[in-house]
XYZ file of C-alpha atoms in Angstrom:
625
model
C -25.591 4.815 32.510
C -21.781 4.755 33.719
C -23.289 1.895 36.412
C -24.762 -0.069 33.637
C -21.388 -0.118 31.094
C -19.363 -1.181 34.051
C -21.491 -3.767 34.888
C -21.630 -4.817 31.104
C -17.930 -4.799 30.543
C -17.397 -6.680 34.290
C -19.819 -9.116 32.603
C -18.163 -9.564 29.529
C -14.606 -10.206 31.463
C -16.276 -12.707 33.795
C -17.268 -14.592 30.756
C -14.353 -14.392 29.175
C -12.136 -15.239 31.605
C -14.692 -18.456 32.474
C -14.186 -19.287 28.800
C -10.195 -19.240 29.046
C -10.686 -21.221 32.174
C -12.632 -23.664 30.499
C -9.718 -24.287 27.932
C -7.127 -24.893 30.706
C -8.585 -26.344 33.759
C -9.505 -30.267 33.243
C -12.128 -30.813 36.491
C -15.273 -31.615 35.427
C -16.495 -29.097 37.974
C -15.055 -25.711 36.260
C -15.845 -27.196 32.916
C -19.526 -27.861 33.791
C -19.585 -24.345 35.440
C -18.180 -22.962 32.603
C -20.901 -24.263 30.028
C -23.585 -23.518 33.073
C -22.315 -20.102 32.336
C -22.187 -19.966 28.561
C -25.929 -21.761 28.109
C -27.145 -19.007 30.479
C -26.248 -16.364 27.853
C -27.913 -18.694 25.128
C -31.078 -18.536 26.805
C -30.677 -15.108 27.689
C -29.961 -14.273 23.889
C -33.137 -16.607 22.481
C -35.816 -15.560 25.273
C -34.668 -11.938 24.569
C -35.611 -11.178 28.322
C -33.945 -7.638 28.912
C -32.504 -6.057 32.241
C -33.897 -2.541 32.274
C -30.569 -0.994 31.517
C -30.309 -3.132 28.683
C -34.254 -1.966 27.222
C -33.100 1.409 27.571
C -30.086 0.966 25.108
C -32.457 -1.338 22.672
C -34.568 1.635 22.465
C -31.796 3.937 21.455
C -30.729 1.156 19.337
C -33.709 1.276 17.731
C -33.568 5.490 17.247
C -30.680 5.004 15.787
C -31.492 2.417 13.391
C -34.347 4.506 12.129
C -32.802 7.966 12.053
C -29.696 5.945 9.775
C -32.719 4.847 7.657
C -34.598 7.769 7.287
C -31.107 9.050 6.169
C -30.925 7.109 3.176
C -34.829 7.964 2.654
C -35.717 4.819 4.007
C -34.917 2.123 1.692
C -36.472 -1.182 1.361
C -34.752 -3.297 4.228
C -36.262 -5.147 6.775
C -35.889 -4.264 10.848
C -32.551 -5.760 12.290
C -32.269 -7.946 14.773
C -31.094 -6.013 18.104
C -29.281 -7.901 20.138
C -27.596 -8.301 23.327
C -24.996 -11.514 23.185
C -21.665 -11.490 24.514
C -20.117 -14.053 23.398
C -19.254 -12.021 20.019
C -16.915 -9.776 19.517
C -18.618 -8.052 16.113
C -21.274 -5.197 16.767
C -23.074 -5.223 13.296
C -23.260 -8.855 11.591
C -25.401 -10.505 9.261
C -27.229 -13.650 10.866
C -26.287 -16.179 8.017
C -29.199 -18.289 9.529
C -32.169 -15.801 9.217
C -30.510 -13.138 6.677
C -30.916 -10.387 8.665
C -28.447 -7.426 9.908
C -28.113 -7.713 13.453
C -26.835 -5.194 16.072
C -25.057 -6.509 19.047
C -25.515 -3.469 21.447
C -23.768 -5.197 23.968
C -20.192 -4.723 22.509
C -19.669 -0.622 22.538
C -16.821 1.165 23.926
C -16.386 2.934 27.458
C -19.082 5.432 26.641
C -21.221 7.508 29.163
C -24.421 9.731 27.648
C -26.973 8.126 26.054
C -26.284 10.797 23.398
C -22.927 9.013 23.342
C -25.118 5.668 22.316
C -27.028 7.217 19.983
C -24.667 8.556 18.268
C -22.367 5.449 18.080
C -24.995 3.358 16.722
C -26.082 5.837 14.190
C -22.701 5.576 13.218
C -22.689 2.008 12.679
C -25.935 1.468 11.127
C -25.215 4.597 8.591
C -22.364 2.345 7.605
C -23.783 -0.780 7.143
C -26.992 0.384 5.509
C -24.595 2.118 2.920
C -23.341 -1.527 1.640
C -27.401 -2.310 0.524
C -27.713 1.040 -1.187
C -24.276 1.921 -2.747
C -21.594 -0.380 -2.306
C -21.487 -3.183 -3.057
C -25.686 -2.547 -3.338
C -26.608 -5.759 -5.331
C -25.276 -9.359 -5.768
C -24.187 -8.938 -9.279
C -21.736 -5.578 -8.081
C -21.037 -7.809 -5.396
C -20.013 -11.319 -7.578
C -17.978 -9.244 -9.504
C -16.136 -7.129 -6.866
C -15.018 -10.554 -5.738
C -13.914 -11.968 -9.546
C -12.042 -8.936 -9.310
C -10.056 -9.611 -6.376
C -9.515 -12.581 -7.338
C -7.824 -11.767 -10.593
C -5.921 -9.510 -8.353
C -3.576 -12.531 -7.451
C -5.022 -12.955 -3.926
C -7.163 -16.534 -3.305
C -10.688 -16.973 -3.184
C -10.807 -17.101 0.751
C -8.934 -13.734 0.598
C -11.173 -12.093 -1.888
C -13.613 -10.995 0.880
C -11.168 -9.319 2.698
C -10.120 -7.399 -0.083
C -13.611 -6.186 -1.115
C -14.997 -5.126 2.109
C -11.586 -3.310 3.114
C -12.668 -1.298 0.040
C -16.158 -1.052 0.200
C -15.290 0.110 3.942
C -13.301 2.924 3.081
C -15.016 3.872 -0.195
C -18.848 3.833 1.932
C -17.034 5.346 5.212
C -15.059 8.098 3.435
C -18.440 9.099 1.206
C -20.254 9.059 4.841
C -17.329 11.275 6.400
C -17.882 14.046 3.834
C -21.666 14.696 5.663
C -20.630 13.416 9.497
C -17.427 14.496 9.504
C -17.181 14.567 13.271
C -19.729 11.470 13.675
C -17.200 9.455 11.894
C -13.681 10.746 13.833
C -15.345 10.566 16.862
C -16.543 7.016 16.346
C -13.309 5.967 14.733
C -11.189 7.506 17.527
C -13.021 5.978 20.365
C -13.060 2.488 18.838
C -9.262 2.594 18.216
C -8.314 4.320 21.357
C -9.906 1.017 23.008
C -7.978 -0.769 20.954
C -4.732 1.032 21.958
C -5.331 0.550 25.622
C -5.621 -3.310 24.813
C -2.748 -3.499 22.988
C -0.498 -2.926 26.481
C -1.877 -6.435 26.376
C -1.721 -7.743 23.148
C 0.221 -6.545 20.310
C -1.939 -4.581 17.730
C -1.555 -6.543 14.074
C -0.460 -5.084 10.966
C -3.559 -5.078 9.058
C -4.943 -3.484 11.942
C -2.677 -0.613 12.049
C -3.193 -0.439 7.945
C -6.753 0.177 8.148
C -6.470 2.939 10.721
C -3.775 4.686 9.030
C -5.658 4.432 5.715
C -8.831 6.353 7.189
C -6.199 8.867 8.919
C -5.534 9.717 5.140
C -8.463 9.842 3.598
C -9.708 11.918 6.788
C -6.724 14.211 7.099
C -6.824 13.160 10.987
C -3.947 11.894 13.542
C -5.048 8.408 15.881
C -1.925 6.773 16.115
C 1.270 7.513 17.176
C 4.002 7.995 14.166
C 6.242 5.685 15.783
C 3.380 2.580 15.550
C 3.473 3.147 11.426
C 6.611 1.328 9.585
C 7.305 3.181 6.446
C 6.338 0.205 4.673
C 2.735 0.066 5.896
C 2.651 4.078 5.510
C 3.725 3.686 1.998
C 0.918 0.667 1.406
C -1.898 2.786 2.884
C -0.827 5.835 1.068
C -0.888 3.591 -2.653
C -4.462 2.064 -0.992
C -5.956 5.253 -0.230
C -4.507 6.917 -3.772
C -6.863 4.223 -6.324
C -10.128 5.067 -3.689
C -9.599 8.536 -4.602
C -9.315 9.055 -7.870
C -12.243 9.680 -9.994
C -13.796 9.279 -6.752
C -17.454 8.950 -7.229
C -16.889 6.807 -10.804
C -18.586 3.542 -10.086
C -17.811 2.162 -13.500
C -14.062 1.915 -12.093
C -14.640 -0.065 -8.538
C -13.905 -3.834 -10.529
C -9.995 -1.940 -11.444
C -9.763 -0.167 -8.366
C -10.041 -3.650 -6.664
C -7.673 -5.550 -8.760
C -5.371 -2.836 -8.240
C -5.854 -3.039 -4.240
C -5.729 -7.063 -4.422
C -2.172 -6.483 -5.541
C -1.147 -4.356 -3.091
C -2.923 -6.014 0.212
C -1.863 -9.809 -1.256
C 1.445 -10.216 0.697
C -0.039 -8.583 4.345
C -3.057 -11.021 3.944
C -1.094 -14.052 3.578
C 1.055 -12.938 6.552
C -1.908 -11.355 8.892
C -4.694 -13.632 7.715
C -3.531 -17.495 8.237
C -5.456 -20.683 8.172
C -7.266 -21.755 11.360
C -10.367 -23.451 10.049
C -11.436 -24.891 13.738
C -15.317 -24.817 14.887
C -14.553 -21.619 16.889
C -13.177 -19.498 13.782
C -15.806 -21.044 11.956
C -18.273 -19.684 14.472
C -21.243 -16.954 12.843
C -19.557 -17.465 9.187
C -21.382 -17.948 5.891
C -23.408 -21.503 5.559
C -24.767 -23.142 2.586
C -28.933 -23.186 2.200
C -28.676 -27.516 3.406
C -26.549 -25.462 6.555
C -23.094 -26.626 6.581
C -20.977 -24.282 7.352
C -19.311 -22.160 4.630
C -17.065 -19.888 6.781
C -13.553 -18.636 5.427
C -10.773 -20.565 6.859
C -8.323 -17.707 7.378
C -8.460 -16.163 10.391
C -8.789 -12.407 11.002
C -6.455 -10.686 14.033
C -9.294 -9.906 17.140
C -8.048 -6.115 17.234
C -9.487 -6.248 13.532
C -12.617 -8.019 14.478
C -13.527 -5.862 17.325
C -12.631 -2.235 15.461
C -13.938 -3.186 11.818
C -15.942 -6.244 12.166
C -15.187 -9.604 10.038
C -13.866 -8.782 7.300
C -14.143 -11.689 5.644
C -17.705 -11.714 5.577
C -19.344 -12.257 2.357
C -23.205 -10.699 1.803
C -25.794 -11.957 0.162
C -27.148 -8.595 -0.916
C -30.459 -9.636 -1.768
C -31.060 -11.819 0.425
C -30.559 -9.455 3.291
C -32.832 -7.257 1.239
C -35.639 -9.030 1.634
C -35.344 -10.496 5.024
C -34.748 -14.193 3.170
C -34.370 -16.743 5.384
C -31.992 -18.349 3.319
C -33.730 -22.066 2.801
C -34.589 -23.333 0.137
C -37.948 -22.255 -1.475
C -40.431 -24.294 -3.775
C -40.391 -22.910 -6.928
C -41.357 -23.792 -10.609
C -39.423 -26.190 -12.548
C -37.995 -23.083 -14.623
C -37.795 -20.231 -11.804
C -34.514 -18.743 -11.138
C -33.731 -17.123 -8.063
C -31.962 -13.383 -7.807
C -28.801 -14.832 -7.613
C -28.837 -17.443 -10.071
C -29.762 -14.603 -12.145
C -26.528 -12.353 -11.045
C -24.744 -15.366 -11.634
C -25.756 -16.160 -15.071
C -24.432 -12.839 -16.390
C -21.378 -12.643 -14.475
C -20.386 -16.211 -16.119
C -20.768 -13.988 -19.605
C -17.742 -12.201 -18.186
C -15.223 -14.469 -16.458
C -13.687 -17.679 -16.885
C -14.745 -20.898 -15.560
C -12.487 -21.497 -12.724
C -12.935 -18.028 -11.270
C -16.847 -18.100 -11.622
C -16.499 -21.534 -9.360
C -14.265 -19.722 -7.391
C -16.669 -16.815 -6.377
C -19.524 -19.007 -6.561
C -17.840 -21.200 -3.444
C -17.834 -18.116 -1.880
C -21.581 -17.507 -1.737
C -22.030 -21.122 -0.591
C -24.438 -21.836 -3.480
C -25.160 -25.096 -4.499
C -23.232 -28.154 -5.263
C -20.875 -28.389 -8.178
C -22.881 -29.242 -11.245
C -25.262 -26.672 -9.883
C -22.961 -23.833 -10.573
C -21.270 -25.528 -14.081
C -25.341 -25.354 -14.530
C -25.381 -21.872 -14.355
C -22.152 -21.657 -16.071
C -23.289 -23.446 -19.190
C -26.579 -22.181 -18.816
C -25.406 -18.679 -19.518
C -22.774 -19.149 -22.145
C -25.377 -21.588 -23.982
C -27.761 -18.849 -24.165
C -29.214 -17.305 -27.244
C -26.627 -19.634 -29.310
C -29.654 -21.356 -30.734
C -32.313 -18.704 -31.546
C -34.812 -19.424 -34.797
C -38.493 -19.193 -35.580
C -39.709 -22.082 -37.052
C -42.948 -21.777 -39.645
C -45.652 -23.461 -41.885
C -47.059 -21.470 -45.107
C -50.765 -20.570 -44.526
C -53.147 -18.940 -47.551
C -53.629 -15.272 -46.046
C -57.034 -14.902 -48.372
C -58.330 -12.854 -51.204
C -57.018 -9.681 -52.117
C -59.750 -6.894 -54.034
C -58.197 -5.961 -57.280
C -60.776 -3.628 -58.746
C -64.611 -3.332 -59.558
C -66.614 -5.029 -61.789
C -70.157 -5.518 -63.173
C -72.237 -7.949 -60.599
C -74.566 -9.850 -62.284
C -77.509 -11.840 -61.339
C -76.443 -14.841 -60.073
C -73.690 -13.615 -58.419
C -73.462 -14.264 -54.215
C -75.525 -11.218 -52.581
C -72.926 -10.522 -50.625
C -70.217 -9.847 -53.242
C -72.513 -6.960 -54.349
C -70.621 -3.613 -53.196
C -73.350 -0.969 -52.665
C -71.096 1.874 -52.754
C -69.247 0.850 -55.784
C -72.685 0.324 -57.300
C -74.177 3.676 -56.501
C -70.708 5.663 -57.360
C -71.142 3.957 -60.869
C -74.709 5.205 -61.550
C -77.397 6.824 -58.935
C -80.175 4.028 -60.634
C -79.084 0.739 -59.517
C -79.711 -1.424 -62.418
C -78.618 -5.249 -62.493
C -76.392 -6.948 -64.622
C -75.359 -3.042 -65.910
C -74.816 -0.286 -62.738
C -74.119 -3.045 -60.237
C -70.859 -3.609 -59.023
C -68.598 -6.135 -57.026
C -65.216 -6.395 -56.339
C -62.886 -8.488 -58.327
C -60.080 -10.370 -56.188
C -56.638 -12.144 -56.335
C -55.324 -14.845 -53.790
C -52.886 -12.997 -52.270
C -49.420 -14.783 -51.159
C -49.286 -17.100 -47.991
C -47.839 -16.240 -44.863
C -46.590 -18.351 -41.949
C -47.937 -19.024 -38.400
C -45.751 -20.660 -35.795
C -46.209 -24.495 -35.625
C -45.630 -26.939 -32.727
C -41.782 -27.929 -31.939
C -41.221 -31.908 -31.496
C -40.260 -33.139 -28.357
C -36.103 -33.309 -28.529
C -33.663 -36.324 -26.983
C -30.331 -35.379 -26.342
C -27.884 -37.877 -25.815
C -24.234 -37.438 -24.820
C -21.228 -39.191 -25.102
C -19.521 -38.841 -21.336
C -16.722 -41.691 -21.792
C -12.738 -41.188 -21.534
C -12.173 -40.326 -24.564
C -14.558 -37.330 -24.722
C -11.939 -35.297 -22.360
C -13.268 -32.394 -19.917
C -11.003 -30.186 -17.701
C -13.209 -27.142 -16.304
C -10.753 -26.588 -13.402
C -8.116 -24.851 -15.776
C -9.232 -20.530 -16.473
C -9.517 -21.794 -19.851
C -12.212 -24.727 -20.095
C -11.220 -26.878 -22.575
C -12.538 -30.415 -23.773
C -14.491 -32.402 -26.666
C -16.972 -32.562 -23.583
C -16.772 -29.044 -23.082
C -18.087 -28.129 -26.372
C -20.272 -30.812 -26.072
C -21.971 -29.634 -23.575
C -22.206 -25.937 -25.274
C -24.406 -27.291 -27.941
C -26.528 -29.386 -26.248
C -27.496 -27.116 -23.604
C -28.202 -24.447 -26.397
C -30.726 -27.096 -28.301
C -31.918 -27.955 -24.552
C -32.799 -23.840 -23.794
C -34.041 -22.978 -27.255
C -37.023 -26.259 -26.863
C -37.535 -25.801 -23.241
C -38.552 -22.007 -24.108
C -40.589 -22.791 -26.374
C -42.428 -25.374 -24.650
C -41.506 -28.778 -26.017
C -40.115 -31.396 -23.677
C -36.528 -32.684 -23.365
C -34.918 -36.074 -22.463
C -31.408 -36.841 -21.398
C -29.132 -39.714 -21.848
C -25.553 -39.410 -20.705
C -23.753 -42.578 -21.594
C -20.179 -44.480 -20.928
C -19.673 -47.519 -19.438
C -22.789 -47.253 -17.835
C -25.913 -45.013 -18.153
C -27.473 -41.529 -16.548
C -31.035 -40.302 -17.911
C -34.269 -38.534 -17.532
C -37.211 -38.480 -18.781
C -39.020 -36.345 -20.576
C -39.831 -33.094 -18.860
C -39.648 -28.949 -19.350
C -37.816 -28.687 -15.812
C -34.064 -27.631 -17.317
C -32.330 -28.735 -14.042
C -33.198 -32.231 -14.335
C -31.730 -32.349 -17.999
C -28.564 -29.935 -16.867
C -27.652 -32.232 -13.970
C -27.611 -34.958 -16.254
C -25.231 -33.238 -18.990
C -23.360 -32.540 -16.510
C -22.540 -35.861 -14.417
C -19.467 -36.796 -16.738
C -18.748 -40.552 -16.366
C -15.726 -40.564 -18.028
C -15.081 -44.530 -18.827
C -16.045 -46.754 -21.732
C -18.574 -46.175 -24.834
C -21.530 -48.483 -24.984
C -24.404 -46.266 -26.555
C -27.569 -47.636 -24.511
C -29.716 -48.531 -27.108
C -32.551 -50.322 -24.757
C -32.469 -47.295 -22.792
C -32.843 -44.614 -26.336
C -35.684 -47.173 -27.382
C -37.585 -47.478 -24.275
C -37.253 -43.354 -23.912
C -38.510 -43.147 -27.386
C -41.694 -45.259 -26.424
C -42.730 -42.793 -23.613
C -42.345 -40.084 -26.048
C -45.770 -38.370 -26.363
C -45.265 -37.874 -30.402
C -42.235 -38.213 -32.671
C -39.372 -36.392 -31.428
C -35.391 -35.117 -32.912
C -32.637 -37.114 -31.577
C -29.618 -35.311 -31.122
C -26.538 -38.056 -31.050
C -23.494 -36.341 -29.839
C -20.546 -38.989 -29.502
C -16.614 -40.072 -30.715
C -17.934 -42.629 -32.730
C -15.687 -45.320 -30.494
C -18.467 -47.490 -29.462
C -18.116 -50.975 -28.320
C -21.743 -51.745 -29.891
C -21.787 -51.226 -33.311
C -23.923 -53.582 -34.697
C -26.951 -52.808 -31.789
C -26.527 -48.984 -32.464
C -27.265 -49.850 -35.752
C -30.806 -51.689 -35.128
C -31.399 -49.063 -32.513
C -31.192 -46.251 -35.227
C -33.638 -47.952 -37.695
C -35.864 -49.178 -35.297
C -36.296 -45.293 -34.074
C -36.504 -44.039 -37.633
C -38.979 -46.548 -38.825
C -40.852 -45.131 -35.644
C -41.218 -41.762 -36.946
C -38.219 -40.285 -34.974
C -35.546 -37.629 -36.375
C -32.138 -38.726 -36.407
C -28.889 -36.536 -36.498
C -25.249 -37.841 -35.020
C -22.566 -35.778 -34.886
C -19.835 -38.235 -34.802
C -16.207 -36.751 -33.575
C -12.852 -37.462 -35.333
C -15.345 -39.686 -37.049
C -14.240 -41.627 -40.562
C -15.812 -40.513 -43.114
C -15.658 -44.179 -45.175
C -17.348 -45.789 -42.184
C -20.680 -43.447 -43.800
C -20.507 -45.148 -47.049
C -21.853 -48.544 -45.294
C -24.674 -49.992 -46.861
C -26.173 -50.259 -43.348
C -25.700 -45.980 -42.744
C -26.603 -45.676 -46.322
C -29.740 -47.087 -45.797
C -30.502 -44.682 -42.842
C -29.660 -41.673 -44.620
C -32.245 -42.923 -47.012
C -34.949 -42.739 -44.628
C -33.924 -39.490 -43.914
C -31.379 -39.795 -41.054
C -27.933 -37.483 -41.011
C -24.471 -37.977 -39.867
C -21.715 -35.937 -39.369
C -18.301 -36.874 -38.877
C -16.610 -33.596 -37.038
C -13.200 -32.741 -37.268
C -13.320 -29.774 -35.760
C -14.424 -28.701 -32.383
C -15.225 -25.589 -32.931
C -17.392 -26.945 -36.113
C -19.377 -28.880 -33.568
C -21.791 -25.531 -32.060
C -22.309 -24.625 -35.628
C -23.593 -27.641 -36.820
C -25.741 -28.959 -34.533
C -27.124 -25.050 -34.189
C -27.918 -25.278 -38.224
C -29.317 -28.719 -38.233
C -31.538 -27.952 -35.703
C -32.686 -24.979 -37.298
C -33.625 -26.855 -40.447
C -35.478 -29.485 -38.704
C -37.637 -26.839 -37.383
C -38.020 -24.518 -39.869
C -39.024 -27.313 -42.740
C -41.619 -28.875 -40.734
């Protein structure tokens, strides 16, 4: 075993040093030898071909793995990938490619026994099977460890950092209370290795933060008192103070991070610095399309190789249940685990933060996530039954004589033979005398609904500010609640987002084809598109509620005008809610004659009037059908 880790660790500085030689020696020769040498480990990595000192670790890899497991009673997580690949300098990672946790067993200490292996990698896998069943456990506890942090003061790339420095120490410390000498002896070889390297290279601050923090919380002694500034000592002490109290109170983690995002913010900025080049970017997060979604800021190597990357941001679910992370067909209507995680964290936080954390999960483009934004704040705004009175039938009142004549089956046997045991017509014989009792309502079919949206300069939008503000903003509110209330309930939707020029869709129940086009603000002149609302109104299956949302600044009067009739004399529903609209402009002859036929206008001089109306017009349309 001793043979084999000196061989490893030979082979790992050979490699190295080839790569540093590949950086400063220009010959074509060296450099070629140098990538001979680094696709040779690429192949040896993908073919998974195994020397037999190397099979003999993957099986205690694998003992480990499944002891950790059977640990935590064997939760639902798929195998890991075990792995022998060293070019990396992290042992446990998450494969952003496949969604898997992966072991590198070729970067261990100096160790000897195979009980030495065994042990080590129980001690890693006990740690990072502890982030998929207590902290952070899900993508929702996740999303809003990170809006946490981020309220702390630090930035978004920073956030990361902050919440798995304390999921670390909160998951370790919990661990160290069952493998109390597991955990010190794991912790004191991987540091001590780190301290030997350091006669090399000087050991970082955050480094020598982390270790001193779990020398607290462990009531143990790694380092030497001299290494530990009294500044650093006093941050660790403050660090390790919020993970203690009320200890096992998960209700408090979202505080307890703020609180640590305070403290850490200045020693990030200074340890953590921007190096966004391909080889930082190397292993990091990507998107589902697979660009590359890593953090920018670089974390010191003497942190990499003791506590992993830090900045690494899991998708909990996803690692759950083996995803592979691409895209998968789905319904028009389906939403995935962490659309759903992100829906009800954007009940909680503002705009710019939910974008924020949302970038940090790589998911989707922009409008995607205002989708989900909207989406959620939109929802249950617009909630109403909508009815038709029905006769509910005859009601028995009480019993009278039956005569001949009468139906048969009115005649009530019972009644009959209570009244006298000789059934004689037209005298013993009764029936039942009844009332029409009062109607009741069954549910009747929505209409089809056309939304269309006024997107020009003048309808303003800023969602970059922690307070979204905007005509367009509230805009937006009540059309996607009208959008969500007749999508659920089965009715198709069109879209028309206007300026100077014009974005649509046609009818359909799929809400991310009508979200996408609410959301792609234009921002330029007002022409309402009346060739477009008429020729949308033609492939209407049956007459359908226009919802006009606009500043009433339109370059086309006199067309919008036609358009309007035209669609009412059509059979279609019309309701504009014009903004900072003039209230004489109504008293036309020409808008007088629409509200004749049944059309409505509303000039809106208050935004936050605007939900309220549309919600209540709505509601009338549907319940008076």
């Amino acid at each position: 075993m001793m043979k084999f880790m000196t061989e490893t660790a030979e082979t790992k500085r050979r490699y190295y040093r080839k790569k540093k030689s590949k950086s400063k020696k220009k010959t074509s020769r060296k450099k070629s030898k140098s990538n001979e040498t680094k696709r040779n480990f690429d192949i040896l990595k993908k073919k998974k071909i195994f020397t037999k000192e190397e099979k003999k670790i993957l099986d205690i890899g694998k003992t480990a793995y499944n002891k950790a497991l059977t640990h935590y009673f064997i939760p639902s997580l798929p195998d890991p990938d075990l792995i022998f690949d060293y070019s990396k300098t992290k042992g446990f990672f998450i494969d952003t490619f496949s969604w898997r946790v992966t072991l590198n067993l070729a970067n261990t200490p100096f160790l000897h026994l195979d009980q030495e292996f065994l042990d080590y990698f129980f001690s890693l896998s006990l740690h990072e099977i502890a982030h998929y069943v207590y902290c952070p456990y899900d993508n929702l506890t996740n999303l809003r460890l990170l809006a946490a942090a981020i309220k702390g003061g630090v930035s978004k790339n920073h956030a990361p950092m902050i919440v798995n420095i304390f999921s670390d120490l909160l998951i370790d410390n919990r661990t160290h209370r069952k493998f109390k000498d597991l955990m010190n002896w794991e912790l004191q070889i991987t540091a001590e290795q780190a301290l030997q390297e350091s006669k090399r290279n000087k050991l970082s601050k955050l480094w020598k933060l982390l270790v001193r923090c779990y020398e607290i919380l462990w009531d143990i002694e790694i380092l030497p008192k001299t290494m530990i500034s009294d500044e650093l000592n006093k941050i660790a002490g403050k660090t390790c103070d919020i993970i203690l109290k009320n200890y096992e109170n998960e209700s408090l983690w979202e505080k307890k991070v703020q609180k640590i995002a305070k403290i850490l913010k200045d020693l990030l900025k200074e340890e953590c610095k921007l190096a966004n080049t391909t080889e930082n970017m190397e292993g990091k997060n990507r998107s589902k399309n697979g660009d590359k979604q890593g953090n920018p800021f670089s974390i010191p190597n003497d942190v990499l190789e003791t506590f992993g990357d830090i900045s690494e941001v899991k998708n909990i679910d996803m690692i759950k249940g083996g995803d592979s992370g691409n895209k998968k067909s789905r319904g028009p209507n389906e939403i995935s685990e962490i659309e759903n995680a992100a829906e009800e964290l954007a009940q909680e936080i503002d705009c710019k933060t939910f974008l924020d954390v949302l970038n940090l999960y790589g998911l989707g483009s922009l409008n995607e996530k205002l989708g989900i934004w909207y989406r959620s704040r939109a929802k249950n705004l617009l909630r109403f039954n909508y009815y038709e009175s029905k006769p509910s039938g005859a009601i028995p009142l009480y019993p009278e004589t039956w005569r001949i004549g009468d139906s048969l089956e009115e005649l009530d046997p019972v009644q009959t033979l209570l009244a006298s045991p000789s059934i004689i017509p037209n005298i013993t014989t009764r029936k039942w005398s009844h009332q029409e009792g009062p109607s009741h309502r069954i549910s009747k079919e929505l209409p089809d609904m056309m939304i269309v949206i006024d997107s020009s300069g003048s309808m303003d939008w800023d969602f970059k500010r922690k307070k979204i503000s905007g005509r367009y903003h509230i805009s937006l509110l009540a059309a996607f609640a009208a959008l969500h209330y007749a999508i659920n309930n089965g009715s198709h939707v069109s879209a028309i987002n206007f300026s100077n020029r014009v974005k649509k869709t046609t009818w359909t129940n799929n809400f991310y084809k009508i979200e996408q086009i609410l959301l792609s603000y234009i921002g330029q002149g007002t022409v309402l598109p009346t060739k477009t609302m008429i020729q949308m109104a033609k492939s209407a299956d049956r007459p359908s509620l226009i919802i006009l949302i606009s500043d009433l600044e339109l370059y086309n009067w006199e067309n919008a005008l036609k358009t309007f009739k035209i669609l009412m004399q059509r059979g279609h529903t019309l309701i504009a809610f014009f903004i900072d609209g003039d209230e004489e402009l109504l008293e036309q002859e020409d808008f007088q004659e629409l509200i004749a036929r049944g059309a409505k206008f509303y000039c809106v001089h208050k935004m936050k009037d605007l939900i309220g109306l549309v919600i209540s017009e709505v509601q009338e349309v549907y319940t008076n059908l």
